[in-house]
Amino acid sequence: MGRDVRVRRVYDGATDGDGERVLVDRVWPRGLSKEKARLDRWEKDVAPSTELRKWYGHDVDRFEEFRRRYGAELEDPERAAALDRLRGDADPGPLTLLTATKDVDHSQAAVLADILGS
């Protein structure tokens, strides 16, 4: 059985079942205070590079290639260490990965949830 890893928008209110709440974006969400975000941690080191994020531009047609390129970036030692910290959070679960992206199903948070959930 996989780990309990969820993906939500950081702008949505926290729920009792969220468990550990970790923001996985490189850039802080526009117009959101730290108090309102109700984060346990901001793990920006696991986010895709600026270059990859700009190339992707949330174009759903590029998502599979984004997933492949992002997976390669996650092998970088700094990102791999951040991913290991998320694994540690996911083991007791639940873990909620937060992103400001409107389409959470086609985001880096969704890619991470797939990796961590398996």
mmCIF file of C-alpha atoms in Angstrom:
data_model
loop_
_atom_site.group_PDB
_atom_site.id
_atom_site.type_symbol
_atom_site.label_atom_id
_atom_site.label_comp_id
_atom_site.label_asym_id
_atom_site.label_seq_id
_atom_site.Cartn_x
_atom_site.Cartn_y
_atom_site.Cartn_z
ATOM 1 C CA MET A 1 0.000 0.000 0.000
ATOM 2 C CA GLY A 2 1.310 3.453 -0.926
ATOM 3 C CA ARG A 3 1.858 6.436 1.283
ATOM 4 C CA ASP A 4 -0.935 8.951 1.936
ATOM 5 C CA VAL A 5 0.277 11.917 -0.128
ATOM 6 C CA ARG A 6 -2.160 14.614 -1.212
ATOM 7 C CA VAL A 7 -1.923 17.664 -3.453
ATOM 8 C CA ARG A 8 -3.807 20.894 -2.786
ATOM 9 C CA ARG A 9 -3.676 24.552 -3.628
ATOM 10 C CA VAL A 10 -1.999 26.579 -0.928
ATOM 11 C CA TYR A 11 -4.816 29.139 -1.236
ATOM 12 C CA ASP A 12 -7.394 26.562 -0.102
ATOM 13 C CA GLY A 13 -8.003 26.402 3.615
ATOM 14 C CA ALA A 14 -6.274 23.803 5.747
ATOM 15 C CA THR A 15 -8.270 20.782 6.879
ATOM 16 C CA ASP A 16 -7.851 18.528 9.899
ATOM 17 C CA GLY A 17 -6.834 15.587 7.686
ATOM 18 C CA ASP A 18 -3.989 17.379 5.879
ATOM 19 C CA GLY A 19 -1.268 16.083 8.159
ATOM 20 C CA GLU A 20 2.093 17.691 7.398
ATOM 21 C CA ARG A 21 1.570 20.672 5.039
ATOM 22 C CA VAL A 22 4.572 21.457 2.824
ATOM 23 C CA LEU A 23 4.784 24.126 0.123
ATOM 24 C CA VAL A 24 6.767 22.759 -2.846
ATOM 25 C CA ASP A 25 6.931 25.914 -5.021
ATOM 26 C CA ARG A 26 10.162 27.829 -5.556
ATOM 27 C CA VAL A 27 8.384 31.202 -5.373
ATOM 28 C CA TRP A 28 6.196 32.316 -2.458
ATOM 29 C CA PRO A 29 2.482 32.441 -3.439
ATOM 30 C CA ARG A 30 1.316 35.908 -4.412
ATOM 31 C CA GLY A 31 -0.828 37.733 -1.853
ATOM 32 C CA LEU A 32 -0.701 35.005 0.799
ATOM 33 C CA SER A 33 0.557 35.593 4.327
ATOM 34 C CA LYS A 34 2.537 32.918 6.134
ATOM 35 C CA GLU A 35 -0.142 32.777 8.832
ATOM 36 C CA LYS A 36 -2.935 32.190 6.305
ATOM 37 C CA ALA A 37 -0.915 29.494 4.479
ATOM 38 C CA ARG A 38 -0.671 27.387 7.650
ATOM 39 C CA LEU A 39 2.463 25.613 6.484
ATOM 40 C CA ASP A 40 4.627 23.257 8.421
ATOM 41 C CA ARG A 41 7.507 23.900 6.035
ATOM 42 C CA TRP A 42 8.493 25.470 2.734
ATOM 43 C CA GLU A 43 10.594 22.939 0.788
ATOM 44 C CA LYS A 44 11.628 25.147 -2.138
ATOM 45 C CA ASP A 45 14.746 23.057 -2.836
ATOM 46 C CA VAL A 46 12.538 20.297 -4.297
ATOM 47 C CA ALA A 47 10.917 22.660 -6.822
ATOM 48 C CA PRO A 48 11.822 22.525 -10.513
ATOM 49 C CA SER A 49 14.465 24.897 -11.797
ATOM 50 C CA THR A 50 13.388 28.321 -12.980
ATOM 51 C CA GLU A 51 14.392 27.339 -16.513
ATOM 52 C CA LEU A 52 12.238 24.210 -16.487
ATOM 53 C CA ARG A 53 9.314 26.018 -14.866
ATOM 54 C CA LYS A 54 9.411 28.754 -17.513
ATOM 55 C CA TRP A 55 9.770 26.232 -20.354
ATOM 56 C CA TYR A 56 6.758 24.274 -19.092
ATOM 57 C CA GLY A 57 4.580 27.346 -18.560
ATOM 58 C CA HIS A 58 1.756 25.063 -17.327
ATOM 59 C CA ASP A 59 1.125 23.917 -20.906
ATOM 60 C CA VAL A 60 -0.696 20.600 -20.406
ATOM 61 C CA ASP A 61 0.596 19.366 -23.774
ATOM 62 C CA ARG A 62 4.125 19.579 -22.333
ATOM 63 C CA PHE A 63 3.299 17.831 -19.047
ATOM 64 C CA GLU A 64 4.739 14.397 -19.844
ATOM 65 C CA GLU A 65 8.005 15.946 -21.032
ATOM 66 C CA PHE A 66 7.970 18.213 -17.968
ATOM 67 C CA ARG A 67 7.518 15.115 -15.771
ATOM 68 C CA ARG A 68 10.526 13.452 -17.444
ATOM 69 C CA ARG A 69 12.777 16.527 -17.184
ATOM 70 C CA TYR A 70 11.715 17.216 -13.612
ATOM 71 C CA GLY A 71 12.445 13.614 -12.671
ATOM 72 C CA ALA A 72 15.969 14.097 -14.020
ATOM 73 C CA GLU A 73 16.350 17.314 -12.001
ATOM 74 C CA LEU A 74 15.298 15.486 -8.843
ATOM 75 C CA GLU A 75 18.507 13.457 -9.105
ATOM 76 C CA ASP A 76 20.504 16.616 -8.346
ATOM 77 C CA PRO A 77 21.939 16.205 -4.805
ATOM 78 C CA GLU A 78 20.197 19.261 -3.327
ATOM 79 C CA ARG A 79 16.816 18.303 -4.782
ATOM 80 C CA ALA A 80 17.331 14.636 -3.888
ATOM 81 C CA ALA A 81 17.963 15.621 -0.252
ATOM 82 C CA ALA A 82 14.753 17.685 -0.230
ATOM 83 C CA LEU A 83 12.861 14.754 -1.754
ATOM 84 C CA ASP A 84 14.236 12.493 0.997
ATOM 85 C CA ARG A 85 12.935 14.934 3.632
ATOM 86 C CA LEU A 86 9.497 14.710 2.008
ATOM 87 C CA ARG A 87 9.733 10.904 2.079
ATOM 88 C CA GLY A 88 10.346 11.159 5.802
ATOM 89 C CA ASP A 89 7.195 13.261 6.173
ATOM 90 C CA ALA A 90 5.172 10.866 4.007
ATOM 91 C CA ASP A 91 6.132 7.724 5.922
ATOM 92 C CA PRO A 92 3.961 8.433 8.954
ATOM 93 C CA GLY A 93 1.542 10.392 6.678
ATOM 94 C CA PRO A 94 -0.572 11.991 5.705
ATOM 95 C CA LEU A 95 1.468 14.531 3.755
ATOM 96 C CA THR A 96 -0.145 17.381 1.828
ATOM 97 C CA LEU A 97 1.958 18.979 -0.890
ATOM 98 C CA LEU A 98 0.922 22.562 -1.516
ATOM 99 C CA THR A 99 1.290 24.628 -4.668
ATOM 100 C CA ALA A 100 -0.057 27.954 -5.905
ATOM 101 C CA THR A 101 -0.652 26.444 -9.348
ATOM 102 C CA LYS A 102 -4.296 26.485 -10.476
ATOM 103 C CA ASP A 103 -4.068 23.100 -12.219
ATOM 104 C CA VAL A 104 -2.691 20.926 -9.418
ATOM 105 C CA ASP A 105 -3.071 17.743 -11.509
ATOM 106 C CA HIS A 106 -0.456 19.057 -13.944
ATOM 107 C CA SER A 107 2.007 20.525 -11.455
ATOM 108 C CA GLN A 108 5.313 19.586 -9.861
ATOM 109 C CA ALA A 109 3.308 18.771 -6.723
ATOM 110 C CA ALA A 110 1.424 16.077 -8.667
ATOM 111 C CA VAL A 111 4.705 14.627 -9.957
ATOM 112 C CA LEU A 112 6.092 14.574 -6.418
ATOM 113 C CA ALA A 113 2.930 12.972 -5.062
ATOM 114 C CA ASP A 114 3.268 10.184 -7.647
ATOM 115 C CA ILE A 115 6.891 9.614 -6.678
ATOM 116 C CA LEU A 116 6.238 9.727 -2.928
ATOM 117 C CA GLY A 117 3.018 7.750 -3.033
ATOM 118 C CA SER A 118 4.552 4.686 -4.660
#
